[in-house]
Amino acid sequence: MTSKKQKDKARQYKPSTVRRLDTLSGNECANPNCQKKLIAEDNISIVSKICHIAAASKEGPRYDINMNDDERRGFDNLILLCDEHHVIIDNKENESLYPTSLLKKWKSDHEKKILELISSKNLLSKHPLSLNKVINAIGNKMDEILNLTQAVNAPNTDLKISFNHVNRYESIIREFAPYQGKLNKIYEEIEKEGSTKKELVLHNIKRVYLNIKADYKNIDEIRINADIIFDRVIETIWNNIDKAPNKLDEYDQETIDFSLMIVIVDAFMRCNILEEPPKTV
């Protein structure tokens, strides 16, 4: 007999998932035609709902039988909407008006817009140590040492994006790629002090990716699911940061997300996330 807890798993959101949804909502409904805020004018009351793009249960709209509950409750399948649009979109009678493809586009476009706004705020100048803190949180000592090879000459960004069929994350990668120089300076300072934190950060990210990669049969499946894999890597690293002894409570969520994306995009460009394109002769 299936327990209620098992039935509700698709609605048991991980704290890291909720935080990312909150940050990338920008306190706005993801419906591009809606101007409503997700927090009421008292700055306390929440007037938003987490909406499943593909339904959490068979009775809901856009239910996908091929998804498991972890995928249904995952970041890629969730979108933050105001109360009104959540009700409208979850109404089975409106299913044809709000297909999965439309909601995914809403989510992608909205999160891209918010990330661009966050990037424009010059958060590293306001919180210069935030990037160091994220590096420390990710670069904790590993439980096991894996023999992972690093790309000696990482391919250019365009080639890496096209080879892996990155779509939704393409604009994000391009938005955050210019910060690689800032991150490299921090890594250089760390190395001068004799620390292996840089290697630990890249190693831990690579290990997360390899664990996720094991769920896919071949390179074709990886390329088809590139954006989902990116989501899963970020979510896993967020969960690891939550468990790390180096807490980031002194920074707001926006600053942490911004710093984390710099590290993630750098890891992608170094071929620690997704696959390295074959070298041309």
PDB file of C-alpha atoms in Angstrom:
ATOM      1  CA  MET A   1       0.000   0.000   0.000  1.00  0.00           C
ATOM      2  CA  THR A   2       1.344   3.432  -0.950  1.00  0.00           C
ATOM      3  CA  SER A   3       1.689   5.819   1.965  1.00  0.00           C
ATOM      4  CA  LYS A   4       0.486   9.418   1.845  1.00  0.00           C
ATOM      5  CA  LYS A   5       4.097  10.528   2.232  1.00  0.00           C
ATOM      6  CA  GLN A   6       5.058   8.605  -0.908  1.00  0.00           C
ATOM      7  CA  LYS A   7       2.098  10.034  -2.792  1.00  0.00           C
ATOM      8  CA  ASP A   8       3.067  13.580  -1.810  1.00  0.00           C
ATOM      9  CA  LYS A   9       6.755  13.251  -2.672  1.00  0.00           C
ATOM     10  CA  ALA A  10       6.317  15.315  -5.848  1.00  0.00           C
ATOM     11  CA  ARG A  11       5.292  18.210  -3.595  1.00  0.00           C
ATOM     12  CA  GLN A  12       8.085  17.789  -1.059  1.00  0.00           C
ATOM     13  CA  TYR A  13      10.403  20.469  -2.374  1.00  0.00           C
ATOM     14  CA  LYS A  14      14.037  20.622  -1.364  1.00  0.00           C
ATOM     15  CA  PRO A  15      14.965  23.843   0.471  1.00  0.00           C
ATOM     16  CA  SER A  16      17.622  24.587  -2.152  1.00  0.00           C
ATOM     17  CA  THR A  17      14.996  24.306  -4.894  1.00  0.00           C
ATOM     18  CA  VAL A  18      12.661  26.722  -3.131  1.00  0.00           C
ATOM     19  CA  ARG A  19      15.503  29.196  -2.586  1.00  0.00           C
ATOM     20  CA  ARG A  20      16.463  29.144  -6.256  1.00  0.00           C
ATOM     21  CA  LEU A  21      12.855  29.622  -7.295  1.00  0.00           C
ATOM     22  CA  ASP A  22      12.529  32.573  -4.921  1.00  0.00           C
ATOM     23  CA  THR A  23      15.729  34.238  -6.092  1.00  0.00           C
ATOM     24  CA  LEU A  24      15.041  33.772  -9.792  1.00  0.00           C
ATOM     25  CA  SER A  25      11.457  34.948  -9.452  1.00  0.00           C
ATOM     26  CA  GLY A  26      12.576  38.489  -8.725  1.00  0.00           C
ATOM     27  CA  ASN A  27       9.372  38.748  -6.665  1.00  0.00           C
ATOM     28  CA  GLU A  28       7.361  38.687  -9.897  1.00  0.00           C
ATOM     29  CA  CYS A  29       4.856  36.260 -11.371  1.00  0.00           C
ATOM     30  CA  ALA A  30       6.524  34.343 -14.215  1.00  0.00           C
ATOM     31  CA  ASN A  31       3.560  34.972 -16.509  1.00  0.00           C
ATOM     32  CA  PRO A  32       5.005  37.603 -18.891  1.00  0.00           C
ATOM     33  CA  ASN A  33       1.626  39.362 -19.061  1.00  0.00           C
ATOM     34  CA  CYS A  34       1.290  39.666 -15.291  1.00  0.00           C
ATOM     35  CA  GLN A  35       2.674  42.505 -13.194  1.00  0.00           C
ATOM     36  CA  LYS A  36       1.764  41.068  -9.802  1.00  0.00           C
ATOM     37  CA  LYS A  37       4.307  40.749  -7.021  1.00  0.00           C
ATOM     38  CA  LEU A  38       4.706  37.478  -5.137  1.00  0.00           C
ATOM     39  CA  ILE A  39       4.999  39.128  -1.741  1.00  0.00           C
ATOM     40  CA  ALA A  40       2.184  41.417  -0.617  1.00  0.00           C
ATOM     41  CA  GLU A  41       2.635  45.103   0.156  1.00  0.00           C
ATOM     42  CA  ASP A  42       3.140  44.312   3.843  1.00  0.00           C
ATOM     43  CA  ASN A  43       6.407  42.566   2.787  1.00  0.00           C
ATOM     44  CA  ILE A  44       5.365  39.561   4.854  1.00  0.00           C
ATOM     45  CA  SER A  45       2.371  37.842   3.270  1.00  0.00           C
ATOM     46  CA  ILE A  46       3.173  35.466   0.410  1.00  0.00           C
ATOM     47  CA  VAL A  47       0.693  35.672  -2.456  1.00  0.00           C
ATOM     48  CA  SER A  48       2.328  33.143  -4.744  1.00  0.00           C
ATOM     49  CA  LYS A  49       2.344  29.415  -5.321  1.00  0.00           C
ATOM     50  CA  ILE A  50       4.823  26.889  -6.655  1.00  0.00           C
ATOM     51  CA  CYS A  51       3.267  25.452  -9.784  1.00  0.00           C
ATOM     52  CA  HIS A  52       4.200  22.142 -11.399  1.00  0.00           C
ATOM     53  CA  ILE A  53       4.766  22.466 -15.133  1.00  0.00           C
ATOM     54  CA  ALA A  54       4.066  18.757 -15.501  1.00  0.00           C
ATOM     55  CA  ALA A  55       1.530  17.802 -12.848  1.00  0.00           C
ATOM     56  CA  ALA A  56       2.501  16.261  -9.526  1.00  0.00           C
ATOM     57  CA  SER A  57      -0.259  13.647  -9.851  1.00  0.00           C
ATOM     58  CA  LYS A  58      -2.239  11.873 -12.547  1.00  0.00           C
ATOM     59  CA  GLU A  59      -5.266  14.022 -11.838  1.00  0.00           C
ATOM     60  CA  GLY A  60      -3.420  17.250 -12.610  1.00  0.00           C
ATOM     61  CA  PRO A  61      -2.826  19.081 -15.896  1.00  0.00           C
ATOM     62  CA  ARG A  62       0.106  18.227 -18.149  1.00  0.00           C
ATOM     63  CA  TYR A  63       0.874  14.997 -16.271  1.00  0.00           C
ATOM     64  CA  ASP A  64       3.883  13.186 -17.736  1.00  0.00           C
ATOM     65  CA  ILE A  65       3.861   9.462 -17.080  1.00  0.00           C
ATOM     66  CA  ASN A  66       7.547   9.220 -18.008  1.00  0.00           C
ATOM     67  CA  MET A  67       8.676  11.447 -15.135  1.00  0.00           C
ATOM     68  CA  ASN A  68       9.453  10.230 -11.633  1.00  0.00           C
ATOM     69  CA  ASP A  69       8.605  12.168  -8.469  1.00  0.00           C
ATOM     70  CA  ASP A  70      12.121  13.565  -8.098  1.00  0.00           C
ATOM     71  CA  GLU A  71      11.818  15.051 -11.580  1.00  0.00           C
ATOM     72  CA  ARG A  72       8.322  16.347 -10.854  1.00  0.00           C
ATOM     73  CA  ARG A  73       9.516  18.198  -7.756  1.00  0.00           C
ATOM     74  CA  GLY A  74      12.781  19.298  -9.379  1.00  0.00           C
ATOM     75  CA  PHE A  75      13.659  22.886 -10.175  1.00  0.00           C
ATOM     76  CA  ASP A  76      13.266  22.388 -13.929  1.00  0.00           C
ATOM     77  CA  ASN A  77       9.606  21.376 -13.502  1.00  0.00           C
ATOM     78  CA  LEU A  78       8.579  24.177 -11.145  1.00  0.00           C
ATOM     79  CA  ILE A  79       7.546  27.759 -11.777  1.00  0.00           C
ATOM     80  CA  LEU A  80       6.537  30.523  -9.356  1.00  0.00           C
ATOM     81  CA  LEU A  81       3.258  32.245 -10.150  1.00  0.00           C
ATOM     82  CA  CYS A  82       0.876  34.604  -8.424  1.00  0.00           C
ATOM     83  CA  ASP A  83      -2.116  32.986  -6.734  1.00  0.00           C
ATOM     84  CA  GLU A  84      -4.479  33.861  -9.572  1.00  0.00           C
ATOM     85  CA  HIS A  85      -2.390  32.432 -12.384  1.00  0.00           C
ATOM     86  CA  HIS A  86      -1.555  29.357 -10.354  1.00  0.00           C
ATOM     87  CA  VAL A  87      -5.276  28.594 -10.103  1.00  0.00           C
ATOM     88  CA  ILE A  88      -5.858  29.298 -13.794  1.00  0.00           C
ATOM     89  CA  ILE A  89      -2.953  27.164 -14.977  1.00  0.00           C
ATOM     90  CA  ASP A  90      -3.794  24.276 -12.664  1.00  0.00           C
ATOM     91  CA  ASN A  91      -7.373  24.156 -13.933  1.00  0.00           C
ATOM     92  CA  LYS A  92      -7.659  21.028 -16.108  1.00  0.00           C
ATOM     93  CA  GLU A  93     -10.114  22.836 -18.376  1.00  0.00           C
ATOM     94  CA  ASN A  94      -7.332  25.263 -19.327  1.00  0.00           C
ATOM     95  CA  GLU A  95      -4.732  22.596 -20.067  1.00  0.00           C
ATOM     96  CA  SER A  96      -4.748  23.173 -23.827  1.00  0.00           C
ATOM     97  CA  LEU A  97      -4.222  26.908 -23.296  1.00  0.00           C
ATOM     98  CA  TYR A  98      -1.178  26.382 -21.080  1.00  0.00           C
ATOM     99  CA  PRO A  99       0.848  23.465 -22.476  1.00  0.00           C
ATOM    100  CA  THR A 100       4.171  22.365 -21.048  1.00  0.00           C
ATOM    101  CA  SER A 101       6.108  24.098 -23.816  1.00  0.00           C
ATOM    102  CA  LEU A 102       4.527  27.468 -23.015  1.00  0.00           C
ATOM    103  CA  LEU A 103       5.177  27.232 -19.278  1.00  0.00           C
ATOM    104  CA  LYS A 104       8.778  26.188 -19.872  1.00  0.00           C
ATOM    105  CA  LYS A 105       9.235  29.238 -22.079  1.00  0.00           C
ATOM    106  CA  TRP A 106       7.714  31.476 -19.398  1.00  0.00           C
ATOM    107  CA  LYS A 107      10.118  30.021 -16.850  1.00  0.00           C
ATOM    108  CA  SER A 108      13.176  30.254 -19.083  1.00  0.00           C
ATOM    109  CA  ASP A 109      12.503  33.813 -20.253  1.00  0.00           C
ATOM    110  CA  HIS A 110      11.665  35.052 -16.769  1.00  0.00           C
ATOM    111  CA  GLU A 111      14.715  33.519 -15.096  1.00  0.00           C
ATOM    112  CA  LYS A 112      16.966  34.861 -17.844  1.00  0.00           C
ATOM    113  CA  LYS A 113      15.549  38.356 -17.289  1.00  0.00           C
ATOM    114  CA  ILE A 114      16.049  38.165 -13.522  1.00  0.00           C
ATOM    115  CA  LEU A 115      19.606  36.835 -13.839  1.00  0.00           C
ATOM    116  CA  GLU A 116      20.458  39.730 -16.125  1.00  0.00           C
ATOM    117  CA  LEU A 117      19.050  42.133 -13.533  1.00  0.00           C
ATOM    118  CA  ILE A 118      21.053  40.466 -10.767  1.00  0.00           C
ATOM    119  CA  SER A 119      24.187  40.617 -12.901  1.00  0.00           C
ATOM    120  CA  SER A 120      23.691  44.351 -13.433  1.00  0.00           C
ATOM    121  CA  LYS A 121      23.688  45.055  -9.683  1.00  0.00           C
ATOM    122  CA  ASN A 122      27.466  44.709  -9.336  1.00  0.00           C
ATOM    123  CA  LEU A 123      27.058  42.471  -6.300  1.00  0.00           C
ATOM    124  CA  LEU A 124      30.737  41.519  -6.140  1.00  0.00           C
ATOM    125  CA  SER A 125      31.640  45.139  -5.434  1.00  0.00           C
ATOM    126  CA  LYS A 126      29.077  45.299  -2.649  1.00  0.00           C
ATOM    127  CA  HIS A 127      30.060  41.910  -1.215  1.00  0.00           C
ATOM    128  CA  PRO A 128      33.687  41.315  -2.298  1.00  0.00           C
ATOM    129  CA  LEU A 129      34.174  38.243  -0.092  1.00  0.00           C
ATOM    130  CA  SER A 130      31.039  36.402  -1.199  1.00  0.00           C
ATOM    131  CA  LEU A 131      32.845  34.596  -4.018  1.00  0.00           C
ATOM    132  CA  ASN A 132      35.560  33.432  -1.622  1.00  0.00           C
ATOM    133  CA  LYS A 133      32.909  32.146   0.773  1.00  0.00           C
ATOM    134  CA  VAL A 134      31.192  30.136  -1.960  1.00  0.00           C
ATOM    135  CA  ILE A 135      34.550  28.678  -2.999  1.00  0.00           C
ATOM    136  CA  ASN A 136      35.212  27.634   0.599  1.00  0.00           C
ATOM    137  CA  ALA A 137      31.758  26.090   0.935  1.00  0.00           C
ATOM    138  CA  ILE A 138      32.079  24.033  -2.257  1.00  0.00           C
ATOM    139  CA  GLY A 139      35.728  23.161  -1.720  1.00  0.00           C
ATOM    140  CA  ASN A 140      35.363  21.110   1.423  1.00  0.00           C
ATOM    141  CA  LYS A 141      37.568  18.070   1.788  1.00  0.00           C
ATOM    142  CA  MET A 142      36.217  15.150  -0.207  1.00  0.00           C
ATOM    143  CA  ASP A 143      35.157  11.873   1.328  1.00  0.00           C
ATOM    144  CA  GLU A 144      36.838  10.031  -1.507  1.00  0.00           C
ATOM    145  CA  ILE A 145      39.514  10.830  -4.035  1.00  0.00           C
ATOM    146  CA  LEU A 146      38.620  10.112  -7.628  1.00  0.00           C
ATOM    147  CA  ASN A 147      41.091   9.975 -10.478  1.00  0.00           C
ATOM    148  CA  LEU A 148      39.587  12.766 -12.539  1.00  0.00           C
ATOM    149  CA  THR A 149      41.384  14.274 -15.485  1.00  0.00           C
ATOM    150  CA  GLN A 150      41.122  17.970 -16.263  1.00  0.00           C
ATOM    151  CA  ALA A 151      40.960  19.412 -19.755  1.00  0.00           C
ATOM    152  CA  VAL A 152      44.393  20.867 -20.493  1.00  0.00           C
ATOM    153  CA  ASN A 153      43.162  23.295 -23.121  1.00  0.00           C
ATOM    154  CA  ALA A 154      39.467  23.788 -22.569  1.00  0.00           C
ATOM    155  CA  PRO A 155      37.539  24.375 -25.817  1.00  0.00           C
ATOM    156  CA  ASN A 156      36.041  27.775 -26.497  1.00  0.00           C
ATOM    157  CA  THR A 157      32.634  28.532 -25.063  1.00  0.00           C
ATOM    158  CA  ASP A 158      30.765  28.453 -28.377  1.00  0.00           C
ATOM    159  CA  LEU A 159      32.082  24.996 -29.207  1.00  0.00           C
ATOM    160  CA  LYS A 160      31.271  23.638 -25.757  1.00  0.00           C
ATOM    161  CA  ILE A 161      27.727  25.028 -25.871  1.00  0.00           C
ATOM    162  CA  SER A 162      26.986  23.739 -29.369  1.00  0.00           C
ATOM    163  CA  PHE A 163      28.534  20.311 -28.813  1.00  0.00           C
ATOM    164  CA  ASN A 164      26.471  19.713 -25.672  1.00  0.00           C
ATOM    165  CA  HIS A 165      23.273  21.202 -27.134  1.00  0.00           C
ATOM    166  CA  VAL A 166      22.925  23.678 -24.269  1.00  0.00           C
ATOM    167  CA  ASN A 167      19.829  25.796 -24.877  1.00  0.00           C
ATOM    168  CA  ARG A 168      18.213  27.311 -21.812  1.00  0.00           C
ATOM    169  CA  TYR A 169      21.535  27.871 -20.059  1.00  0.00           C
ATOM    170  CA  GLU A 170      23.296  29.354 -23.087  1.00  0.00           C
ATOM    171  CA  SER A 171      22.397  32.957 -22.276  1.00  0.00           C
ATOM    172  CA  ILE A 172      23.276  32.417 -18.608  1.00  0.00           C
ATOM    173  CA  ILE A 173      26.699  31.022 -19.529  1.00  0.00           C
ATOM    174  CA  ARG A 174      27.386  33.993 -21.774  1.00  0.00           C
ATOM    175  CA  GLU A 175      26.165  36.407 -19.097  1.00  0.00           C
ATOM    176  CA  PHE A 176      28.480  35.008 -16.423  1.00  0.00           C
ATOM    177  CA  ALA A 177      31.497  34.050 -18.558  1.00  0.00           C
ATOM    178  CA  PRO A 178      33.118  37.520 -18.244  1.00  0.00           C
ATOM    179  CA  TYR A 179      33.443  36.975 -14.480  1.00  0.00           C
ATOM    180  CA  GLN A 180      35.880  34.124 -15.053  1.00  0.00           C
ATOM    181  CA  GLY A 181      38.765  36.598 -14.872  1.00  0.00           C
ATOM    182  CA  LYS A 182      37.701  37.711 -11.394  1.00  0.00           C
ATOM    183  CA  LEU A 183      37.409  34.100 -10.258  1.00  0.00           C
ATOM    184  CA  ASN A 184      40.816  33.225 -11.711  1.00  0.00           C
ATOM    185  CA  LYS A 185      42.423  36.019  -9.676  1.00  0.00           C
ATOM    186  CA  ILE A 186      40.907  34.575  -6.514  1.00  0.00           C
ATOM    187  CA  TYR A 187      42.098  31.095  -7.470  1.00  0.00           C
ATOM    188  CA  GLU A 188      45.609  32.489  -8.080  1.00  0.00           C
ATOM    189  CA  GLU A 189      45.680  34.114  -4.647  1.00  0.00           C
ATOM    190  CA  ILE A 190      44.516  30.863  -3.071  1.00  0.00           C
ATOM    191  CA  GLU A 191      47.246  28.904  -4.854  1.00  0.00           C
ATOM    192  CA  LYS A 192      49.914  31.396  -3.725  1.00  0.00           C
ATOM    193  CA  GLU A 193      48.940  30.548  -0.162  1.00  0.00           C
ATOM    194  CA  GLY A 194      49.610  26.884  -0.898  1.00  0.00           C
ATOM    195  CA  SER A 195      45.946  25.910  -0.734  1.00  0.00           C
ATOM    196  CA  THR A 196      44.409  23.233  -2.962  1.00  0.00           C
ATOM    197  CA  LYS A 197      40.946  24.791  -2.638  1.00  0.00           C
ATOM    198  CA  LYS A 198      40.692  25.433  -6.382  1.00  0.00           C
ATOM    199  CA  GLU A 199      41.343  21.771  -7.172  1.00  0.00           C
ATOM    200  CA  LEU A 200      38.844  20.706  -4.521  1.00  0.00           C
ATOM    201  CA  VAL A 201      36.157  23.007  -5.921  1.00  0.00           C
ATOM    202  CA  LEU A 202      36.605  21.782  -9.488  1.00  0.00           C
ATOM    203  CA  HIS A 203      36.965  18.182  -8.345  1.00  0.00           C
ATOM    204  CA  ASN A 204      33.784  18.301  -6.267  1.00  0.00           C
ATOM    205  CA  ILE A 205      31.806  19.858  -9.115  1.00  0.00           C
ATOM    206  CA  LYS A 206      33.152  17.270 -11.541  1.00  0.00           C
ATOM    207  CA  ARG A 207      32.220  14.479  -9.164  1.00  0.00           C
ATOM    208  CA  VAL A 208      28.675  15.819  -8.875  1.00  0.00           C
ATOM    209  CA  TYR A 209      28.412  15.887 -12.658  1.00  0.00           C
ATOM    210  CA  LEU A 210      29.761  12.345 -13.062  1.00  0.00           C
ATOM    211  CA  ASN A 211      27.257  11.011 -10.532  1.00  0.00           C
ATOM    212  CA  ILE A 212      24.427  12.641 -12.476  1.00  0.00           C
ATOM    213  CA  LYS A 213      25.892  11.576 -15.811  1.00  0.00           C
ATOM    214  CA  ALA A 214      25.556   7.944 -14.731  1.00  0.00           C
ATOM    215  CA  ASP A 215      21.770   8.285 -15.124  1.00  0.00           C
ATOM    216  CA  TYR A 216      22.140   8.744 -18.880  1.00  0.00           C
ATOM    217  CA  LYS A 217      23.006   5.967 -21.302  1.00  0.00           C
ATOM    218  CA  ASN A 218      25.160   7.797 -23.817  1.00  0.00           C
ATOM    219  CA  ILE A 219      26.315  11.142 -25.159  1.00  0.00           C
ATOM    220  CA  ASP A 220      23.092  11.597 -27.118  1.00  0.00           C
ATOM    221  CA  GLU A 221      20.996  11.398 -23.941  1.00  0.00           C
ATOM    222  CA  ILE A 222      23.366  13.795 -22.202  1.00  0.00           C
ATOM    223  CA  ARG A 223      23.020  16.331 -24.999  1.00  0.00           C
ATOM    224  CA  ILE A 224      19.233  16.039 -25.078  1.00  0.00           C
ATOM    225  CA  ASN A 225      19.117  16.643 -21.316  1.00  0.00           C
ATOM    226  CA  ALA A 226      21.952  19.188 -21.047  1.00  0.00           C
ATOM    227  CA  ASP A 227      19.864  21.907 -19.396  1.00  0.00           C
ATOM    228  CA  ILE A 228      18.261  19.459 -16.976  1.00  0.00           C
ATOM    229  CA  ILE A 229      21.713  18.156 -16.055  1.00  0.00           C
ATOM    230  CA  PHE A 230      22.836  21.727 -15.425  1.00  0.00           C
ATOM    231  CA  ASP A 231      19.858  22.190 -13.099  1.00  0.00           C
ATOM    232  CA  ARG A 232      20.661  18.992 -11.247  1.00  0.00           C
ATOM    233  CA  VAL A 233      24.319  19.940 -10.789  1.00  0.00           C
ATOM    234  CA  ILE A 234      23.375  23.333  -9.335  1.00  0.00           C
ATOM    235  CA  GLU A 235      20.746  21.840  -7.047  1.00  0.00           C
ATOM    236  CA  THR A 236      23.131  19.161  -5.767  1.00  0.00           C
ATOM    237  CA  ILE A 237      25.839  21.719  -5.064  1.00  0.00           C
ATOM    238  CA  TRP A 238      23.323  23.891  -3.236  1.00  0.00           C
ATOM    239  CA  ASN A 239      22.402  20.923  -1.059  1.00  0.00           C
ATOM    240  CA  ASN A 240      26.095  20.313  -0.367  1.00  0.00           C
ATOM    241  CA  ILE A 241      26.602  23.964   0.578  1.00  0.00           C
ATOM    242  CA  ASP A 242      23.734  23.652   3.056  1.00  0.00           C
ATOM    243  CA  LYS A 243      25.602  20.812   4.744  1.00  0.00           C
ATOM    244  CA  ALA A 244      28.995  22.516   4.655  1.00  0.00           C
ATOM    245  CA  PRO A 245      30.547  23.864   7.879  1.00  0.00           C
ATOM    246  CA  ASN A 246      31.227  27.189   6.129  1.00  0.00           C
ATOM    247  CA  LYS A 247      27.764  28.727   6.304  1.00  0.00           C
ATOM    248  CA  LEU A 248      26.761  31.610   4.053  1.00  0.00           C
ATOM    249  CA  ASP A 249      24.076  33.096   6.293  1.00  0.00           C
ATOM    250  CA  GLU A 250      25.768  36.504   6.288  1.00  0.00           C
ATOM    251  CA  TYR A 251      24.837  37.029   2.627  1.00  0.00           C
ATOM    252  CA  ASP A 252      21.459  37.437   1.003  1.00  0.00           C
ATOM    253  CA  GLN A 253      20.187  34.756  -1.341  1.00  0.00           C
ATOM    254  CA  GLU A 254      20.701  36.891  -4.424  1.00  0.00           C
ATOM    255  CA  THR A 255      24.400  37.395  -3.695  1.00  0.00           C
ATOM    256  CA  ILE A 256      24.980  33.700  -3.001  1.00  0.00           C
ATOM    257  CA  ASP A 257      23.217  32.635  -6.200  1.00  0.00           C
ATOM    258  CA  PHE A 258      25.198  35.168  -8.195  1.00  0.00           C
ATOM    259  CA  SER A 259      28.532  33.975  -6.788  1.00  0.00           C
ATOM    260  CA  LEU A 260      27.579  30.336  -7.222  1.00  0.00           C
ATOM    261  CA  MET A 261      26.712  30.859 -10.890  1.00  0.00           C
ATOM    262  CA  ILE A 262      30.150  32.385 -11.493  1.00  0.00           C
ATOM    263  CA  VAL A 263      31.787  29.243 -10.101  1.00  0.00           C
ATOM    264  CA  ILE A 264      29.409  26.929 -11.997  1.00  0.00           C
ATOM    265  CA  VAL A 265      29.907  28.653 -15.351  1.00  0.00           C
ATOM    266  CA  ASP A 266      33.668  28.598 -14.838  1.00  0.00           C
ATOM    267  CA  ALA A 267      33.485  24.852 -14.166  1.00  0.00           C
ATOM    268  CA  PHE A 268      31.481  24.394 -17.364  1.00  0.00           C
ATOM    269  CA  MET A 269      34.071  26.307 -19.370  1.00  0.00           C
ATOM    270  CA  ARG A 270      36.793  24.108 -17.867  1.00  0.00           C
ATOM    271  CA  CYS A 271      34.842  20.986 -18.957  1.00  0.00           C
ATOM    272  CA  ASN A 272      33.959  19.909 -15.412  1.00  0.00           C
ATOM    273  CA  ILE A 273      30.268  20.004 -16.301  1.00  0.00           C
ATOM    274  CA  LEU A 274      28.959  18.298 -19.455  1.00  0.00           C
ATOM    275  CA  GLU A 275      31.210  16.767 -22.075  1.00  0.00           C
ATOM    276  CA  GLU A 276      34.414  17.925 -23.684  1.00  0.00           C
ATOM    277  CA  PRO A 277      34.099  18.235 -27.479  1.00  0.00           C
ATOM    278  CA  PRO A 278      36.412  15.940 -29.443  1.00  0.00           C
ATOM    279  CA  LYS A 279      39.669  17.564 -30.434  1.00  0.00           C
ATOM    280  CA  THR A 280      40.001  18.368 -34.103  1.00  0.00           C
ATOM    281  CA  VAL A 281      43.161  17.308 -35.871  1.00  0.00           C
TER     282      VAL A 281
END
